[in-house]
mmCIF file of C-alpha atoms in Angstrom:
data_model
loop_
_atom_site.group_PDB
_atom_site.id
_atom_site.type_symbol
_atom_site.label_atom_id
_atom_site.label_comp_id
_atom_site.label_asym_id
_atom_site.label_seq_id
_atom_site.Cartn_x
_atom_site.Cartn_y
_atom_site.Cartn_z
ATOM 1 C CA UNK A 21 199.363 131.642 102.358
ATOM 2 C CA UNK A 22 197.892 128.156 102.900
ATOM 3 C CA UNK A 23 196.607 127.178 106.332
ATOM 4 C CA UNK A 24 196.529 123.420 106.945
ATOM 5 C CA UNK A 25 196.284 123.312 110.756
ATOM 6 C CA UNK A 26 194.278 125.516 113.142
ATOM 7 C CA UNK A 27 194.770 125.406 116.928
ATOM 8 C CA UNK A 28 191.982 126.996 118.964
ATOM 9 C CA UNK A 29 192.001 127.876 122.636
ATOM 10 C CA UNK A 30 188.690 127.104 124.326
ATOM 11 C CA UNK A 31 187.563 129.408 127.122
ATOM 12 C CA UNK A 32 186.856 132.984 126.003
ATOM 13 C CA UNK A 33 188.114 132.112 122.515
ATOM 14 C CA UNK A 34 186.038 129.340 120.944
ATOM 15 C CA UNK A 35 183.781 129.003 124.011
ATOM 16 C CA UNK A 36 181.990 132.106 125.258
ATOM 17 C CA UNK A 37 181.498 133.333 128.809
ATOM 18 C CA UNK A 38 178.214 131.395 128.831
ATOM 19 C CA UNK A 39 180.180 128.129 128.477
ATOM 20 C CA UNK A 40 178.808 127.465 124.977
ATOM 21 C CA UNK A 41 180.196 127.426 121.440
ATOM 22 C CA UNK A 42 178.155 129.898 119.391
ATOM 23 C CA UNK A 43 176.526 128.844 116.134
ATOM 24 C CA UNK A 44 178.801 131.277 114.297
ATOM 25 C CA UNK A 45 181.889 129.591 115.772
ATOM 26 C CA UNK A 46 180.540 126.114 115.011
ATOM 27 C CA UNK A 47 179.926 127.190 111.423
ATOM 28 C CA UNK A 48 183.491 128.526 111.133
ATOM 29 C CA UNK A 49 184.916 125.220 112.394
ATOM 30 C CA UNK A 50 182.755 123.258 109.941
ATOM 31 C CA UNK A 51 183.839 125.576 107.099
ATOM 32 C CA UNK A 52 187.514 124.916 107.839
ATOM 33 C CA UNK A 53 187.083 121.145 108.236
ATOM 34 C CA UNK A 54 185.155 120.839 104.973
ATOM 35 C CA UNK A 55 188.099 122.471 103.184
ATOM 36 C CA UNK A 56 190.565 119.915 104.499
ATOM 37 C CA UNK A 57 191.986 122.034 107.338
ATOM 38 C CA UNK A 58 192.742 120.102 110.522
ATOM 39 C CA UNK A 59 191.196 121.893 113.522
ATOM 40 C CA UNK A 60 192.503 120.991 116.970
ATOM 41 C CA UNK A 61 191.664 122.309 120.438
ATOM 42 C CA UNK A 62 194.486 123.630 122.623
ATOM 43 C CA UNK A 63 193.425 124.398 126.172
ATOM 44 C CA UNK A 64 194.302 124.458 129.838
ATOM 45 C CA UNK A 65 191.240 122.308 130.495
ATOM 46 C CA UNK A 66 191.550 118.635 131.342
ATOM 47 C CA UNK A 67 191.245 116.027 128.610
ATOM 48 C CA UNK A 68 187.758 114.762 129.517
ATOM 49 C CA UNK A 69 186.166 118.222 129.412
ATOM 50 C CA UNK A 70 187.934 119.063 126.158
ATOM 51 C CA UNK A 71 186.878 115.805 124.503
ATOM 52 C CA UNK A 72 183.216 116.638 125.174
ATOM 53 C CA UNK A 73 183.566 119.916 123.272
ATOM 54 C CA UNK A 74 185.466 118.218 120.434
ATOM 55 C CA UNK A 75 182.807 115.541 120.039
ATOM 56 C CA UNK A 76 180.108 118.231 120.022
ATOM 57 C CA UNK A 77 181.936 119.926 117.130
ATOM 58 C CA UNK A 78 182.579 116.662 115.296
ATOM 59 C CA UNK A 79 186.374 117.011 115.582
ATOM 60 C CA UNK A 80 188.502 113.872 115.327
ATOM 61 C CA UNK A 81 192.059 115.147 115.638
ATOM 62 C CA UNK A 82 194.383 115.237 118.668
ATOM 63 C CA UNK A 83 193.544 117.423 121.672
ATOM 64 C CA UNK A 84 196.124 119.582 123.467
ATOM 65 C CA UNK A 85 194.966 119.611 127.087
ATOM 66 C CA UNK A 86 196.271 120.533 130.543
ATOM 67 C CA UNK A 87 198.113 123.449 128.926
ATOM 68 C CA UNK A 88 200.186 121.101 126.772
ATOM 69 C CA UNK A 89 200.956 118.494 129.432
ATOM 70 C CA UNK A 90 198.664 115.882 127.861
ATOM 71 C CA UNK A 91 197.914 115.414 124.155
ATOM 72 C CA UNK A 92 195.550 112.600 123.200
ATOM 73 C CA UNK A 93 192.934 111.629 120.656
ATOM 74 C CA UNK A 94 189.254 112.453 121.162
ATOM 75 C CA UNK A 95 188.454 108.866 122.155
ATOM 76 C CA UNK A 96 191.521 108.570 124.394
ATOM 77 C CA UNK A 97 192.927 105.592 122.507
ATOM 78 C CA UNK A 98 196.088 107.408 121.403
ATOM 79 C CA UNK A 99 198.359 109.471 123.635
ATOM 80 C CA UNK A 100 200.779 111.666 121.701
ATOM 81 C CA UNK A 101 202.469 113.510 124.575
ATOM 82 C CA UNK A 102 202.530 113.457 128.398
ATOM 83 C CA UNK A 103 204.521 115.527 130.808
ATOM 84 C CA UNK A 104 203.860 114.524 134.408
ATOM 85 C CA UNK A 105 204.919 116.756 137.268
ATOM 86 C CA UNK A 106 208.097 115.676 139.007
ATOM 87 C CA UNK A 107 206.813 113.764 142.109
ATOM 88 C CA UNK A 108 209.122 115.695 144.432
ATOM 89 C CA UNK A 109 207.772 119.012 143.108
ATOM 90 C CA UNK A 110 204.124 117.942 143.408
ATOM 91 C CA UNK A 111 204.628 116.602 146.928
ATOM 92 C CA UNK A 112 206.393 119.780 148.072
ATOM 93 C CA UNK A 113 203.635 122.081 146.761
ATOM 94 C CA UNK A 114 200.847 119.905 148.173
ATOM 95 C CA UNK A 115 202.539 119.738 151.571
ATOM 96 C CA UNK A 116 202.946 123.537 151.541
ATOM 97 C CA UNK A 117 199.265 124.008 150.658
ATOM 98 C CA UNK A 118 198.011 121.547 153.278
ATOM 99 C CA UNK A 119 200.167 123.103 155.986
ATOM 100 C CA UNK A 120 198.660 126.534 155.287
ATOM 101 C CA UNK A 121 195.108 125.494 154.472
ATOM 102 C CA UNK A 122 195.338 126.667 150.879
ATOM 103 C CA UNK A 123 193.030 125.424 148.125
ATOM 104 C CA UNK A 124 194.991 123.370 145.580
ATOM 105 C CA UNK A 125 193.625 120.810 143.124
ATOM 106 C CA UNK A 126 195.662 117.813 141.959
ATOM 107 C CA UNK A 127 194.879 116.355 138.525
ATOM 108 C CA UNK A 128 195.540 112.940 137.059
ATOM 109 C CA UNK A 129 194.349 112.239 133.505
ATOM 110 C CA UNK A 130 190.823 111.494 134.697
ATOM 111 C CA UNK A 131 190.539 112.453 138.369
ATOM 112 C CA UNK A 132 190.558 115.648 140.441
ATOM 113 C CA UNK A 133 191.546 115.800 144.118
ATOM 114 C CA UNK A 134 191.457 118.936 146.245
ATOM 115 C CA UNK A 135 193.030 120.062 149.524
ATOM 116 C CA UNK A 136 189.958 122.288 150.091
ATOM 117 C CA UNK A 137 187.092 120.636 148.221
ATOM 118 C CA UNK A 138 184.300 122.856 149.582
ATOM 119 C CA UNK A 139 186.191 126.048 148.755
ATOM 120 C CA UNK A 140 186.942 125.069 145.162
ATOM 121 C CA UNK A 141 183.349 123.978 144.560
ATOM 122 C CA UNK A 142 182.202 127.440 145.659
ATOM 123 C CA UNK A 143 184.490 128.884 142.972
ATOM 124 C CA UNK A 144 182.062 127.451 140.433
ATOM 125 C CA UNK A 145 184.436 125.787 137.954
ATOM 126 C CA UNK A 146 183.768 122.208 139.077
ATOM 127 C CA UNK A 147 180.812 119.987 139.930
ATOM 128 C CA UNK A 148 180.657 117.963 143.191
ATOM 129 C CA UNK A 149 180.853 114.619 141.387
ATOM 130 C CA UNK A 150 184.196 115.577 139.815
ATOM 131 C CA UNK A 151 186.188 116.607 142.894
ATOM 132 C CA UNK A 152 187.478 114.243 145.586
ATOM 133 C CA UNK A 153 189.271 115.093 148.818
ATOM 134 C CA UNK A 154 193.073 114.944 148.921
ATOM 135 C CA UNK A 155 194.784 112.608 149.705
ATOM 136 C CA UNK A 156 193.412 109.732 147.609
ATOM 137 C CA UNK A 157 192.264 106.617 149.493
ATOM 138 C CA UNK A 158 195.013 104.143 150.372
ATOM 139 C CA UNK A 159 195.827 101.888 147.455
ATOM 140 C CA UNK A 160 194.553 104.312 144.806
ATOM 141 C CA UNK A 161 196.690 104.257 141.685
ATOM 142 C CA UNK A 162 197.363 107.886 140.778
ATOM 143 C CA UNK A 163 199.300 107.227 137.606
ATOM 144 C CA UNK A 164 201.124 110.540 137.918
ATOM 145 C CA UNK A 165 199.961 114.115 138.434
ATOM 146 C CA UNK A 166 199.697 116.270 135.324
ATOM 147 C CA UNK A 167 198.754 119.549 136.977
ATOM 148 C CA UNK A 168 198.244 121.281 140.300
ATOM 149 C CA UNK A 169 195.897 124.275 140.370
ATOM 150 C CA UNK A 170 195.967 126.864 143.143
ATOM 151 C CA UNK A 171 192.471 128.336 143.593
ATOM 152 C CA UNK A 172 191.900 131.864 144.891
ATOM 153 C CA UNK A 173 194.229 134.846 145.006
ATOM 154 C CA UNK A 174 195.693 133.980 148.421
ATOM 155 C CA UNK A 175 196.612 130.467 147.304
ATOM 156 C CA UNK A 176 197.969 131.590 143.921
ATOM 157 C CA UNK A 177 200.227 134.278 145.378
ATOM 158 C CA UNK A 178 201.465 132.030 148.215
ATOM 159 C CA UNK A 179 202.262 129.132 145.860
ATOM 160 C CA UNK A 180 203.999 131.513 143.428
ATOM 161 C CA UNK A 181 206.267 132.776 146.223
ATOM 162 C CA UNK A 182 206.984 129.218 147.397
ATOM 163 C CA UNK A 183 207.938 128.078 143.876
ATOM 164 C CA UNK A 184 210.203 131.085 143.308
ATOM 165 C CA UNK A 185 211.998 130.455 146.601
ATOM 166 C CA UNK A 186 212.107 126.647 146.710
ATOM 167 C CA UNK A 187 211.583 125.219 143.202
ATOM 168 C CA UNK A 188 213.068 127.645 140.654
ATOM 169 C CA UNK A 189 213.239 126.196 137.148
ATOM 170 C CA UNK A 190 211.620 122.909 138.132
ATOM 171 C CA UNK A 191 208.078 123.699 137.014
ATOM 172 C CA UNK A 192 205.908 126.127 135.081
ATOM 173 C CA UNK A 193 203.344 128.279 136.910
ATOM 174 C CA UNK A 194 200.780 130.166 134.803
ATOM 175 C CA UNK A 195 198.686 132.712 136.702
ATOM 176 C CA UNK A 196 195.165 133.543 135.500
ATOM 177 C CA UNK A 197 194.206 136.753 137.291
ATOM 178 C CA UNK A 198 191.670 138.267 134.880
ATOM 179 C CA UNK A 199 188.732 136.138 136.009
ATOM 180 C CA UNK A 200 186.422 136.300 139.052
ATOM 181 C CA UNK A 201 188.468 133.623 140.866
ATOM 182 C CA UNK A 202 192.234 133.616 140.430
ATOM 183 C CA UNK A 203 193.848 130.305 139.508
ATOM 184 C CA UNK A 204 197.463 129.247 139.055
ATOM 185 C CA UNK A 205 198.386 126.195 136.962
ATOM 186 C CA UNK A 206 201.511 124.286 137.985
ATOM 187 C CA UNK A 207 202.933 122.122 135.184
ATOM 188 C CA UNK A 208 206.065 120.305 134.085
ATOM 189 C CA UNK A 209 208.558 122.858 132.680
ATOM 190 C CA UNK A 210 208.237 121.272 129.204
ATOM 191 C CA UNK A 211 204.425 121.391 129.284
ATOM 192 C CA UNK A 212 203.197 124.218 127.076
ATOM 193 C CA UNK A 213 200.731 124.664 124.254
ATOM 194 C CA UNK A 214 203.490 125.912 121.971
ATOM 195 C CA UNK A 215 205.725 122.885 122.468
ATOM 196 C CA UNK A 216 202.779 120.517 122.098
ATOM 197 C CA UNK A 217 201.598 122.241 118.910
ATOM 198 C CA UNK A 218 205.103 122.178 117.403
ATOM 199 C CA UNK A 219 205.416 118.444 118.111
ATOM 200 C CA UNK A 220 201.968 117.725 116.625
ATOM 201 C CA UNK A 221 202.637 119.768 113.493
ATOM 202 C CA UNK A 222 205.908 117.909 112.950
ATOM 203 C CA UNK A 223 204.136 114.559 113.384
ATOM 204 C CA UNK A 224 201.427 115.608 110.908
ATOM 205 C CA UNK A 225 203.948 116.907 108.375
ATOM 206 C CA UNK A 226 202.711 120.496 108.636
ATOM 207 C CA UNK A 227 205.152 123.418 108.444
ATOM 208 C CA UNK A 228 204.767 126.143 111.063
ATOM 209 C CA UNK A 229 204.026 128.651 108.269
ATOM 210 C CA UNK A 230 200.862 126.609 107.593
ATOM 211 C CA UNK A 231 199.624 126.835 111.211
ATOM 212 C CA UNK A 232 197.086 129.323 112.564
ATOM 213 C CA UNK A 233 196.664 129.613 116.354
ATOM 214 C CA UNK A 234 194.093 131.658 118.281
ATOM 215 C CA UNK A 235 194.043 132.428 122.016
ATOM 216 C CA UNK A 236 193.648 135.033 124.739
ATOM 217 C CA UNK A 237 195.600 134.020 127.856
ATOM 218 C CA UNK A 238 199.125 133.802 129.267
ATOM 219 C CA UNK A 239 199.353 130.075 128.459
ATOM 220 C CA UNK A 240 198.640 130.870 124.779
ATOM 221 C CA UNK A 241 201.652 133.155 124.271
ATOM 222 C CA UNK A 242 204.235 130.574 123.173
ATOM 223 C CA UNK A 243 201.644 128.900 120.905
ATOM 224 C CA UNK A 244 200.840 132.230 119.209
ATOM 225 C CA UNK A 245 204.539 133.008 118.833
ATOM 226 C CA UNK A 246 205.337 129.619 117.310
ATOM 227 C CA UNK A 247 202.479 129.479 114.807
ATOM 228 C CA UNK A 248 203.024 131.058 111.404
ATOM 229 C CA UNK A 249 199.906 133.113 112.096
ATOM 230 C CA UNK A 250 199.079 133.881 115.718
ATOM 231 C CA UNK A 251 195.831 135.688 116.519
ATOM 232 C CA UNK A 252 195.075 137.175 119.931
ATOM 233 C CA UNK A 253 191.451 137.850 120.873
ATOM 234 C CA UNK A 254 190.749 141.588 121.040
ATOM 235 C CA UNK A 255 190.198 141.520 124.825
ATOM 236 C CA UNK A 256 193.359 139.478 125.541
ATOM 237 C CA UNK A 257 195.819 140.636 128.173
ATOM 238 C CA UNK A 258 198.444 143.119 126.852
ATOM 239 C CA UNK A 259 201.278 140.565 126.923
ATOM 240 C CA UNK A 260 199.199 138.243 124.717
#
């Protein structure tokens, strides 16, 4: 079996709970790259955060970010895939969250807005300089929303019920419940790591039998299924 393309999830796969890439993992990535294997990152993180990790590792290939909604080069000069949320869907979920005081973040390619900025900052995943208050100032060009993230169990469960009742089939909602703070990622229905990886492999002329994918979370499942070799981390959820 020849592996020509490796897709690595970030958090709790390549990146440890301390937020760092271990020397052993860096060495493994270097080993693969030196043998002509293309290593790409495939994550639910936003592009900017992912690009920092890629540059640290010396990677130059495309990055699968926002759970497959946005695929771009490390320097941002090339965009291979974008799947923006349907405006009507995003507006409905944001209105629901605002009406009930729920914490929901809205992501463009480079900006983060939040309905409850103070609450999400206490969750510890973001820094104050990154998060602005929703709605954006008048005249701000959003350029489309790639993802909405419900923060906290109350918000995640309420948004999940709202989607099931009001927006069935019009979006994807991945729930991450095995971490200190629950989050739920709302994406375009065609935004997934698996679909993004399949499209990239086709563009690069790589057969799926030559692809290795590694992950640990619910948004990794279709990527692990599609890859010729899918590897789940030993502590992954049972469905993974």
